[in-house]
Amino acid sequence: MINYILHHNLQYGYSENSFIFSTDFAFLPTFFSDLVKLLPASIPLSHLLFQYTPLMRNPAIHKPTISLCFTWLSKSWWTPKLTQLRKDSTVKTRKAKEDPGGVDNARQAKRKYKNEVKKAKSAHWRTFPENAKKNDVWTAHQFTKKRLRSTVPGGHNYWSAASLKLAIMQHFFPQNPNPVDMEPPRYIELEEKDRVDASEVAQALRKCSNTSAPGPDQVPYGLWKGIHSVNRHIIPALINHMLTLSIHLPALKDSLGILLPKPSKGDYDAFASHRVIALMQTFSKIAERIINQRLIKLAKASGLYTIRQTGSLPQRATFDARISLKHWVQEAQAAGLKARTMFLDMKGGFDNVDHGTLLRRLRSKDTPEYMTRWISNFLAYRQCAIIFPGSPRNMNGINTGIPQGSPLSPILFVIYVEPLHSCLDPTRELIISYVDDI
């Protein structure tokens, strides 16, 4: 059982109490009913996040014993017969350790179990295409993909993991020599229409998978779902306090950078053959999803992005870029004109977004001040720990770019590159931008 011990302090003059957080969410109703009684009305709910997040990030974790037994939940080809054969093999193997005369029986049971596993796999995958459902096409795609070997870029050119980590940070997150100063927090009274409500939180949580990897605090989405199911006012109140104060808490800006190899690259020792995906704090991503939905609606109404942008937007798939290009080429040919196409690729787009330019773009279209200032705070003074075998887990500061892995980053990047579409004559040239990977 994983236990988190959270302590109230005496800063606000109320008695010290302890609460035990368990991975079993059955404790939540009792916990919050007791908590509401203990907290004076003068204490804002945002105090909970200030007080508890650092404690939840450094818990004394006692890892439970994990059973590695296969079942139909983990292996789609598993059958009840295999369960029985595995049990028989295990029992006879244990007996053979006590009685040498049972060694032959144990070997036969193990051989029979292994043969049945081969038959079950073969029978399952022979019928898989015939019985496949809508989402099974992605499962099939995963099985047919070429498996990339696990590599760490840099080869043997670095004498320590710390020096390799520093080189990776310098490549993916080059320091901006003239960083934009973070705008100081300012109290902004939210209008009623701007306040986050329980329905927005519920919508954001529905898009969060319980199996998604959490950030440095290791707090899963299941915890926040359990909290919201018990009391629908806590999470909206926390987010509203952050928006009112135009801050994104420093504890929520930490992330783990996971190195993922890009497909179809020749040299996987090169940094350019990898990308860094940020595993961010789960509470942070809930707030980001809410702001993302609001910003998409606002950007569409105010013209912060162009209709010629595909990908990263609802109902604007990258496939639409291909159809549009084909249409305009055929239109030009039908009119007796010649059409030429030039493709450009933005290298490290997310990692090189200039914060000052982005914020000026947002303000140019009268984006609400509470949203602009919160985004400014969200992007400033971020920290990331690059994760690879043997890497030190210390955080390194990032003062440029937007995090790849954040729900908010795609729409911010689309807004950032929108001016590129106005560089050419729209009567003779057409620019279509698309996202080939997120």
GROMACS .gro file of C-alpha atoms in nm:
model
  438
    1MET     CA    1   0.000   0.000   0.000
    2ILE     CA    2   0.129   0.343  -0.092
    3ASN     CA    3   0.063   0.589   0.185
    4TYR     CA    4   0.095   0.965   0.172
    5ILE     CA    5   0.099   1.132   0.512
    6LEU     CA    6  -0.021   1.488   0.485
    7HIS     CA    7   0.012   1.720   0.780
    8HIS     CA    8  -0.162   2.048   0.846
    9ASN     CA    9   0.078   2.304   0.986
   10LEU     CA   10   0.004   2.570   1.243
   11GLN     CA   11   0.052   2.865   1.010
   12TYR     CA   12  -0.315   2.957   1.021
   13GLY     CA   13  -0.361   2.881   1.388
   14TYR     CA   14  -0.551   2.556   1.367
   15SER     CA   15  -0.455   2.226   1.527
   16GLU     CA   16  -0.222   1.980   1.364
   17ASN     CA   17  -0.393   1.679   1.211
   18SER     CA   18  -0.276   1.391   0.998
   19PHE     CA   19  -0.451   1.224   0.709
   20ILE     CA   20  -0.350   0.907   0.531
   21PHE     CA   21  -0.370   0.901   0.150
   22SER     CA   22  -0.394   0.556   0.000
   23THR     CA   23  -0.413   0.430  -0.355
   24ASP     CA   24  -0.756   0.300  -0.255
   25PHE     CA   25  -0.989   0.599  -0.309
   26ALA     CA   26  -1.247   0.470  -0.061
   27PHE     CA   27  -1.094   0.700   0.200
   28LEU     CA   28  -1.192   1.017   0.011
   29PRO     CA   29  -1.548   1.076   0.139
   30THR     CA   30  -1.437   1.058   0.503
   31PHE     CA   31  -1.122   1.258   0.438
   32PHE     CA   32  -1.294   1.554   0.275
   33SER     CA   33  -1.587   1.562   0.513
   34ASP     CA   34  -1.336   1.584   0.802
   35LEU     CA   35  -1.123   1.837   0.616
   36VAL     CA   36  -1.412   2.075   0.548
   37LYS     CA   37  -1.501   2.070   0.918
   38LEU     CA   38  -1.145   2.146   1.024
   39LEU     CA   39  -1.069   2.430   0.782
   40PRO     CA   40  -1.194   2.773   0.886
   41ALA     CA   41  -1.398   2.952   0.622
   42SER     CA   42  -1.127   3.221   0.594
   43ILE     CA   43  -0.875   2.976   0.449
   44PRO     CA   44  -0.894   2.958   0.067
   45LEU     CA   45  -0.897   2.615  -0.090
   46SER     CA   46  -0.587   2.709  -0.289
   47HIS     CA   47  -0.399   2.679   0.043
   48LEU     CA   48  -0.446   2.304   0.013
   49LEU     CA   49  -0.248   2.295  -0.308
   50PHE     CA   50   0.030   2.518  -0.171
   51GLN     CA   51   0.062   2.304   0.139
   52TYR     CA   52   0.012   1.955   0.004
   53THR     CA   53   0.180   1.948  -0.335
   54PRO     CA   54   0.539   1.957  -0.198
   55LEU     CA   55   0.450   1.685   0.053
   56MET     CA   56   0.288   1.467  -0.211
   57ARG     CA   57   0.595   1.505  -0.430
   58ASN     CA   58   0.825   1.354  -0.169
   59PRO     CA   59   0.629   1.075  -0.004
   60ALA     CA   60   0.779   0.784   0.180
   61ILE     CA   61   0.674   0.526  -0.075
   62HIS     CA   62   0.660   0.161   0.013
   63LYS     CA   63   0.617  -0.020  -0.317
   64PRO     CA   64   0.370  -0.307  -0.305
   65THR     CA   65   0.454  -0.656  -0.420
   66ILE     CA   66   0.335  -0.685  -0.779
   67SER     CA   67   0.217  -1.014  -0.924
   68LEU     CA   68   0.340  -1.075  -1.278
   69CYS     CA   69   0.090  -1.350  -1.361
   70PHE     CA   70  -0.062  -1.329  -1.709
   71THR     CA   71  -0.440  -1.309  -1.740
   72TRP     CA   72  -0.689  -1.226  -2.016
   73LEU     CA   73  -0.665  -0.864  -1.899
   74SER     CA   74  -0.297  -0.847  -1.993
   75LYS     CA   75  -0.286  -1.103  -2.277
   76SER     CA   76  -0.573  -1.114  -2.523
   77TRP     CA   77  -0.490  -1.473  -2.618
   78TRP     CA   78  -0.517  -1.603  -2.261
   79THR     CA   79  -0.769  -1.882  -2.188
   80PRO     CA   80  -0.905  -2.047  -1.870
   81LYS     CA   81  -0.728  -2.367  -1.974
   82LEU     CA   82  -0.393  -2.187  -1.958
   83THR     CA   83  -0.474  -2.069  -1.607
   84GLN     CA   84  -0.528  -2.430  -1.494
   85LEU     CA   85  -0.218  -2.560  -1.674
   86ARG     CA   86  -0.004  -2.287  -1.524
   87LYS     CA   87  -0.136  -2.372  -1.178
   88ASP     CA   88  -0.062  -2.743  -1.229
   89SER     CA   89   0.291  -2.665  -1.351
   90THR     CA   90   0.358  -2.441  -1.051
   91VAL     CA   91   0.229  -2.697  -0.800
   92LYS     CA   92   0.430  -2.986  -0.950
   93THR     CA   93   0.745  -2.771  -0.969
   94ARG     CA   94   0.716  -2.691  -0.597
   95LYS     CA   95   0.663  -3.059  -0.513
   96ALA     CA   96   0.967  -3.156  -0.722
   97LYS     CA   97   1.183  -2.933  -0.503
   98GLU     CA   98   1.080  -3.139  -0.200
   99ASP     CA   99   1.061  -3.478  -0.373
  100PRO     CA  100   1.317  -3.543  -0.651
  101GLY     CA  101   1.094  -3.823  -0.780
  102GLY     CA  102   0.849  -3.566  -0.910
  103VAL     CA  103   1.095  -3.392  -1.145
  104ASP     CA  104   0.968  -3.574  -1.455
  105ASN     CA  105   0.607  -3.485  -1.375
  106ALA     CA  106   0.706  -3.118  -1.330
  107ARG     CA  107   0.887  -3.115  -1.665
  108GLN     CA  108   0.591  -3.271  -1.844
  109ALA     CA  109   0.349  -3.022  -1.686
  110LYS     CA  110   0.574  -2.729  -1.785
  111ARG     CA  111   0.612  -2.863  -2.142
  112LYS     CA  112   0.236  -2.909  -2.174
  113TYR     CA  113   0.177  -2.553  -2.048
  114LYS     CA  114   0.424  -2.403  -2.296
  115ASN     CA  115   0.280  -2.598  -2.588
  116GLU     CA  116  -0.071  -2.481  -2.500
  117VAL     CA  117   0.052  -2.120  -2.488
  118LYS     CA  118   0.185  -2.154  -2.845
  119LYS     CA  119  -0.146  -2.302  -2.961
  120ALA     CA  120  -0.351  -2.029  -2.792
  121LYS     CA  121  -0.139  -1.753  -2.948
  122SER     CA  122  -0.157  -1.908  -3.292
  123ALA     CA  123  -0.536  -1.957  -3.273
  124HIS     CA  124  -0.594  -1.602  -3.145
  125TRP     CA  125  -0.387  -1.419  -3.407
  126ARG     CA  126  -0.524  -1.630  -3.694
  127THR     CA  127  -0.874  -1.507  -3.613
  128PHE     CA  128  -0.777  -1.154  -3.502
  129PRO     CA  129  -0.840  -0.981  -3.841
  130GLU     CA  130  -1.182  -1.145  -3.876
  131ASN     CA  131  -1.298  -1.047  -3.526
  132ALA     CA  132  -1.130  -0.705  -3.517
  133LYS     CA  133  -1.336  -0.410  -3.396
  134LYS     CA  134  -1.301  -0.039  -3.470
  135ASN     CA  135  -1.019   0.037  -3.229
  136ASP     CA  136  -0.835  -0.289  -3.296
  137VAL     CA  137  -0.679  -0.138  -3.608
  138TRP     CA  138  -0.441   0.056  -3.382
  139THR     CA  139  -0.351  -0.262  -3.197
  140ALA     CA  140  -0.271  -0.429  -3.526
  141HIS     CA  141  -0.065  -0.128  -3.631
  142GLN     CA  142   0.145  -0.153  -3.314
  143PHE     CA  143   0.225  -0.517  -3.389
  144THR     CA  144   0.332  -0.440  -3.746
  145LYS     CA  145   0.550  -0.140  -3.657
  146LYS     CA  146   0.923  -0.182  -3.662
  147ARG     CA  147   1.049  -0.195  -3.306
  148LEU     CA  148   1.319   0.063  -3.240
  149ARG     CA  149   1.603  -0.042  -3.018
  150SER     CA  150   1.633   0.143  -2.690
  151THR     CA  151   1.912   0.397  -2.734
  152VAL     CA  152   2.054   0.701  -2.563
  153PRO     CA  153   2.182   0.970  -2.802
  154GLY     CA  154   2.541   1.082  -2.777
  155GLY     CA  155   2.704   0.742  -2.813
  156HIS     CA  156   3.026   0.715  -2.613
  157ASN     CA  157   3.127   1.078  -2.654
  158TYR     CA  158   3.051   1.175  -2.293
  159TRP     CA  159   3.243   1.060  -1.991
  160SER     CA  160   2.950   1.077  -1.745
  161ALA     CA  161   2.571   1.072  -1.737
  162ALA     CA  162   2.571   1.426  -1.598
  163SER     CA  163   2.771   1.563  -1.894
  164LEU     CA  164   2.547   1.377  -2.139
  165LYS     CA  165   2.239   1.518  -1.970
  166LEU     CA  166   2.381   1.870  -1.995
  167ALA     CA  167   2.449   1.821  -2.367
  168ILE     CA  168   2.093   1.694  -2.422
  169MET     CA  169   1.951   1.997  -2.241
  170GLN     CA  170   2.163   2.235  -2.448
  171HIS     CA  171   2.050   2.070  -2.771
  172PHE     CA  172   1.677   2.050  -2.704
  173PHE     CA  173   1.640   2.352  -2.475
  174PRO     CA  174   1.902   2.612  -2.573
  175GLN     CA  175   1.910   2.897  -2.328
  176ASN     CA  176   1.761   3.222  -2.452
  177PRO     CA  177   2.026   3.495  -2.403
  178ASN     CA  178   1.749   3.755  -2.371
  179PRO     CA  179   1.465   3.580  -2.188
  180VAL     CA  180   1.137   3.757  -2.131
  181ASP     CA  181   1.091   3.847  -1.767
  182MET     CA  182   0.794   3.678  -1.607
  183GLU     CA  183   0.511   3.923  -1.559
  184PRO     CA  184   0.454   3.977  -1.187
  185PRO     CA  185   0.140   3.818  -1.043
  186ARG     CA  186  -0.154   4.052  -1.032
  187TYR     CA  187  -0.493   4.005  -0.874
  188ILE     CA  188  -0.764   4.001  -1.142
  189GLU     CA  189  -1.125   3.963  -1.035
  190LEU     CA  190  -1.276   3.703  -1.266
  191GLU     CA  191  -1.613   3.770  -1.419
  192GLU     CA  192  -1.872   3.500  -1.364
  193LYS     CA  193  -1.840   3.377  -1.723
  194ASP     CA  194  -1.462   3.340  -1.680
  195ARG     CA  195  -1.476   3.129  -1.366
  196VAL     CA  196  -1.401   2.759  -1.405
  197ASP     CA  197  -1.696   2.543  -1.310
  198ALA     CA  198  -1.738   2.177  -1.225
  199SER     CA  199  -1.857   2.082  -1.574
  200GLU     CA  200  -1.535   2.211  -1.733
  201VAL     CA  201  -1.329   2.010  -1.487
  202ALA     CA  202  -1.539   1.699  -1.551
  203GLN     CA  203  -1.493   1.741  -1.927
  204ALA     CA  204  -1.115   1.777  -1.885
  205LEU     CA  205  -1.097   1.471  -1.656
  206ARG     CA  206  -1.289   1.258  -1.907
  207LYS     CA  207  -1.000   1.304  -2.150
  208CYS     CA  208  -0.743   1.198  -1.890
  209SER     CA  209  -0.654   0.830  -1.882
  210ASN     CA  210  -0.587   0.662  -1.549
  211THR     CA  211  -0.298   0.477  -1.717
  212SER     CA  212  -0.122   0.796  -1.830
  213ALA     CA  213   0.224   0.838  -1.681
  214PRO     CA  214   0.221   1.102  -1.404
  215GLY     CA  215   0.477   1.378  -1.355
  216PRO     CA  216   0.750   1.410  -1.091
  217ASP     CA  217   0.498   1.406  -0.804
  218GLN     CA  218   0.370   1.063  -0.920
  219VAL     CA  219   0.010   1.169  -0.847
  220PRO     CA  220  -0.217   0.987  -1.098
  221TYR     CA  221  -0.529   1.123  -1.264
  222GLY     CA  222  -0.731   0.871  -1.063
  223LEU     CA  223  -0.668   1.073  -0.748
  224TRP     CA  224  -0.813   1.392  -0.899
  225LYS     CA  225  -1.107   1.200  -1.043
  226GLY     CA  226  -1.177   1.060  -0.699
  227ILE     CA  227  -1.157   1.406  -0.543
  228HIS     CA  228  -1.392   1.553  -0.804
  229SER     CA  229  -1.643   1.273  -0.759
  230VAL     CA  230  -1.660   1.346  -0.385
  231ASN     CA  231  -1.656   1.727  -0.393
  232ARG     CA  232  -1.710   1.906  -0.727
  233HIS     CA  233  -1.604   2.245  -0.587
  234ILE     CA  234  -1.243   2.178  -0.484
  235ILE     CA  235  -1.064   2.154  -0.820
  236PRO     CA  236  -1.256   2.447  -0.979
  237ALA     CA  237  -1.176   2.660  -0.674
  238LEU     CA  238  -0.804   2.577  -0.694
  239ILE     CA  239  -0.786   2.665  -1.064
  240ASN     CA  240  -0.990   2.983  -1.017
  241HIS     CA  241  -0.748   3.097  -0.746
  242MET     CA  242  -0.455   3.048  -0.986
  243LEU     CA  243  -0.632   3.242  -1.262
  244THR     CA  244  -0.733   3.519  -1.022
  245LEU     CA  245  -0.372   3.560  -0.904
  246SER     CA  246  -0.236   3.501  -1.261
  247ILE     CA  247   0.005   3.236  -1.139
  248HIS     CA  248   0.092   2.877  -1.219
  249LEU     CA  249   0.242   2.729  -0.905
  250PRO     CA  250   0.618   2.654  -0.924
  251ALA     CA  251   0.553   2.300  -0.798
  252LEU     CA  252   0.338   2.240  -1.107
  253LYS     CA  253   0.607   2.354  -1.351
  254ASP     CA  254   0.840   2.059  -1.293
  255SER     CA  255   0.839   1.783  -1.554
  256LEU     CA  256   1.022   1.467  -1.652
  257GLY     CA  257   1.171   1.469  -2.003
  258ILE     CA  258   1.145   1.130  -2.173
  259LEU     CA  259   1.368   1.071  -2.477
  260LEU     CA  260   1.177   0.902  -2.760
  261PRO     CA  261   1.342   0.794  -3.088
  262LYS     CA  262   1.191   0.926  -3.410
  263PRO     CA  263   1.099   0.663  -3.670
  264SER     CA  264   1.299   0.610  -3.989
  265LYS     CA  265   1.619   0.778  -3.873
  266GLY     CA  266   1.958   0.648  -3.977
  267ASP     CA  267   2.175   0.745  -3.682
  268TYR     CA  268   2.016   0.710  -3.340
  269ASP     CA  269   2.332   0.831  -3.170
  270ALA     CA  270   2.243   1.180  -3.296
  271PHE     CA  271   2.034   1.408  -3.075
  272ALA     CA  272   1.825   1.510  -3.379
  273SER     CA  273   1.696   1.153  -3.410
  274HIS     CA  274   1.507   1.188  -3.082
  275ARG     CA  275   1.242   1.408  -2.930
  276VAL     CA  276   1.172   1.495  -2.569
  277ILE     CA  277   0.821   1.440  -2.435
  278ALA     CA  278   0.746   1.612  -2.106
  279LEU     CA  279   0.562   1.417  -1.837
  280MET     CA  280   0.397   1.700  -1.646
  281GLN     CA  281   0.211   1.714  -1.317
  282THR     CA  282  -0.139   1.577  -1.360
  283PHE     CA  283  -0.309   1.869  -1.185
  284SER     CA  284  -0.125   2.109  -1.414
  285LYS     CA  285  -0.252   1.926  -1.722
  286ILE     CA  286  -0.611   1.946  -1.597
  287ALA     CA  287  -0.581   2.325  -1.577
  288GLU     CA  288  -0.406   2.333  -1.917
  289ARG     CA  289  -0.686   2.135  -2.082
  290ILE     CA  290  -0.943   2.384  -1.956
  291ILE     CA  291  -0.745   2.685  -2.080
  292ASN     CA  292  -0.680   2.503  -2.408
  293GLN     CA  293  -1.053   2.460  -2.478
  294ARG     CA  294  -1.120   2.824  -2.395
  295LEU     CA  295  -0.830   2.949  -2.608
  296ILE     CA  296  -0.934   2.742  -2.912
  297LYS     CA  297  -1.282   2.897  -2.908
  298LEU     CA  298  -1.142   3.247  -2.856
  299ALA     CA  299  -0.874   3.205  -3.126
  300LYS     CA  300  -1.131   3.091  -3.381
  301ALA     CA  301  -1.356   3.390  -3.310
  302SER     CA  302  -1.077   3.650  -3.308
  303GLY     CA  303  -0.865   3.518  -3.595
  304LEU     CA  304  -0.562   3.414  -3.390
  305TYR     CA  305  -0.515   3.121  -3.627
  306THR     CA  306  -0.586   3.073  -3.995
  307ILE     CA  307  -0.830   2.827  -4.149
  308ARG     CA  308  -0.539   2.699  -4.359
  309GLN     CA  309  -0.389   2.542  -4.047
  310THR     CA  310  -0.456   2.168  -4.012
  311GLY     CA  311  -0.375   1.948  -3.717
  312SER     CA  312  -0.377   2.059  -3.352
  313LEU     CA  313  -0.730   2.193  -3.405
  314PRO     CA  314  -1.073   2.031  -3.370
  315GLN     CA  315  -1.222   1.911  -3.701
  316ARG     CA  316  -0.907   2.018  -3.889
  317ALA     CA  317  -0.713   1.697  -3.952
  318THR     CA  318  -0.375   1.685  -4.124
  319PHE     CA  319  -0.539   1.481  -4.401
  320ASP     CA  320  -0.732   1.798  -4.494
  321ALA     CA  321  -0.401   1.959  -4.596
  322ARG     CA  322  -0.344   1.686  -4.855
  323ILE     CA  323  -0.696   1.722  -4.995
  324SER     CA  324  -0.666   2.103  -5.012
  325LEU     CA  325  -0.331   2.089  -5.190
  326LYS     CA  326  -0.460   1.839  -5.445
  327HIS     CA  327  -0.770   2.054  -5.507
  328TRP     CA  328  -0.576   2.377  -5.571
  329VAL     CA  329  -0.324   2.206  -5.798
  330GLN     CA  330  -0.605   2.061  -6.008
  331GLU     CA  331  -0.779   2.401  -6.016
  332ALA     CA  332  -0.462   2.567  -6.144
  333GLN     CA  333  -0.406   2.300  -6.408
  334ALA     CA  334  -0.768   2.327  -6.525
  335ALA     CA  335  -0.712   2.703  -6.577
  336GLY     CA  336  -0.402   2.636  -6.786
  337LEU     CA  337  -0.162   2.751  -6.516
  338LYS     CA  338   0.147   2.581  -6.382
  339ALA     CA  339   0.159   2.492  -6.014
  340ARG     CA  340   0.475   2.460  -5.807
  341THR     CA  341   0.494   2.326  -5.455
  342MET     CA  342   0.761   2.384  -5.192
  343PHE     CA  343   0.768   2.196  -4.860
  344LEU     CA  344   0.933   2.340  -4.550
  345ASP     CA  345   0.984   2.166  -4.218
  346MET     CA  346   1.016   2.354  -3.891
  347LYS     CA  347   1.290   2.192  -3.690
  348GLY     CA  348   1.224   2.187  -3.316
  349GLY     CA  349   0.919   2.410  -3.347
  350PHE     CA  350   0.793   2.382  -2.990
  351ASP     CA  351   1.142   2.414  -2.839
  352ASN     CA  352   1.215   2.748  -3.008
  353VAL     CA  353   0.897   2.947  -2.948
  354ASP     CA  354   0.984   3.296  -2.824
  355HIS     CA  355   0.769   3.382  -2.524
  356GLY     CA  356   0.763   3.757  -2.588
  357THR     CA  357   0.645   3.717  -2.949
  358LEU     CA  358   0.376   3.470  -2.843
  359LEU     CA  359   0.241   3.699  -2.571
  360ARG     CA  360   0.231   3.993  -2.812
  361ARG     CA  361   0.031   3.779  -3.056
  362LEU     CA  362  -0.220   3.696  -2.783
  363ARG     CA  363  -0.262   4.058  -2.678
  364SER     CA  364  -0.294   4.178  -3.039
  365LYS     CA  365  -0.635   4.011  -3.057
  366ASP     CA  366  -0.758   4.122  -2.714
  367THR     CA  367  -0.714   3.789  -2.539
  368PRO     CA  368  -0.852   3.826  -2.184
  369GLU     CA  369  -0.587   3.962  -1.951
  370TYR     CA  370  -0.634   3.687  -1.692
  371MET     CA  371  -0.559   3.425  -1.960
  372THR     CA  372  -0.258   3.606  -2.110
  373ARG     CA  373  -0.096   3.668  -1.773
  374TRP     CA  374  -0.157   3.310  -1.661
  375ILE     CA  375   0.001   3.176  -1.984
  376SER     CA  376   0.298   3.408  -1.926
  377ASN     CA  377   0.344   3.265  -1.578
  378PHE     CA  378   0.284   2.910  -1.701
  379LEU     CA  379   0.570   2.937  -1.955
  380ALA     CA  380   0.822   3.111  -1.727
  381TYR     CA  381   1.080   2.937  -1.508
  382ARG     CA  382   0.993   2.584  -1.611
  383GLN     CA  383   1.212   2.295  -1.496
  384CYS     CA  384   1.277   1.956  -1.652
  385ALA     CA  385   1.473   1.646  -1.554
  386ILE     CA  386   1.585   1.443  -1.857
  387ILE     CA  387   1.534   1.073  -1.793
  388PHE     CA  388   1.754   0.799  -1.940
  389PRO     CA  389   1.935   0.501  -1.785
  390GLY     CA  390   2.182   0.633  -1.529
  391SER     CA  391   2.072   0.995  -1.556
  392PRO     CA  392   2.078   1.218  -1.247
  393ARG     CA  393   1.727   1.326  -1.148
  394ASN     CA  394   1.806   1.691  -1.074
  395MET     CA  395   1.597   1.960  -1.243
  396ASN     CA  396   1.734   2.202  -1.504
  397GLY     CA  397   1.577   2.538  -1.583
  398ILE     CA  398   1.419   2.615  -1.923
  399ASN     CA  399   1.364   2.973  -2.037
  400THR     CA  400   1.247   2.923  -2.395
  401GLY     CA  401   0.999   2.716  -2.591
  402ILE     CA  402   0.674   2.548  -2.493
  403PRO     CA  403   0.658   2.200  -2.338
  404GLN     CA  404   0.600   1.914  -2.580
  405GLY     CA  405   0.348   1.701  -2.394
  406SER     CA  406   0.132   1.985  -2.266
  407PRO     CA  407  -0.233   1.994  -2.386
  408LEU     CA  408  -0.193   2.371  -2.427
  409SER     CA  409   0.119   2.371  -2.645
  410PRO     CA  410  -0.037   2.281  -2.986
  411ILE     CA  411  -0.278   2.577  -2.992
  412LEU     CA  412  -0.005   2.812  -2.864
  413PHE     CA  413   0.223   2.704  -3.147
  414VAL     CA  414  -0.053   2.743  -3.407
  415ILE     CA  415  -0.111   3.099  -3.284
  416TYR     CA  416   0.264   3.166  -3.287
  417VAL     CA  417   0.316   3.069  -3.654
  418GLU     CA  418  -0.004   3.226  -3.792
  419PRO     CA  419   0.178   3.539  -3.928
  420LEU     CA  420   0.366   3.316  -4.174
  421HIS     CA  421   0.043   3.279  -4.371
  422SER     CA  422   0.036   3.649  -4.453
  423CYS     CA  423   0.381   3.653  -4.617
  424LEU     CA  424   0.254   3.572  -4.969
  425ASP     CA  425  -0.008   3.706  -5.210
  426PRO     CA  426  -0.327   3.508  -5.135
  427THR     CA  427  -0.454   3.561  -5.495
  428ARG     CA  428  -0.157   3.376  -5.646
  429GLU     CA  429  -0.004   3.170  -5.367
  430LEU     CA  430  -0.141   2.941  -5.102
  431ILE     CA  431   0.023   2.841  -4.775
  432ILE     CA  432  -0.105   2.532  -4.596
  433SER     CA  433   0.052   2.440  -4.264
  434TYR     CA  434   0.002   2.104  -4.103
  435VAL     CA  435   0.120   1.913  -3.800
  436ASP     CA  436   0.277   1.578  -3.882
  437ASP     CA  437   0.345   1.483  -3.522
  438ILE     CA  438   0.247   1.607  -3.174
   0.00000   0.00000   0.00000
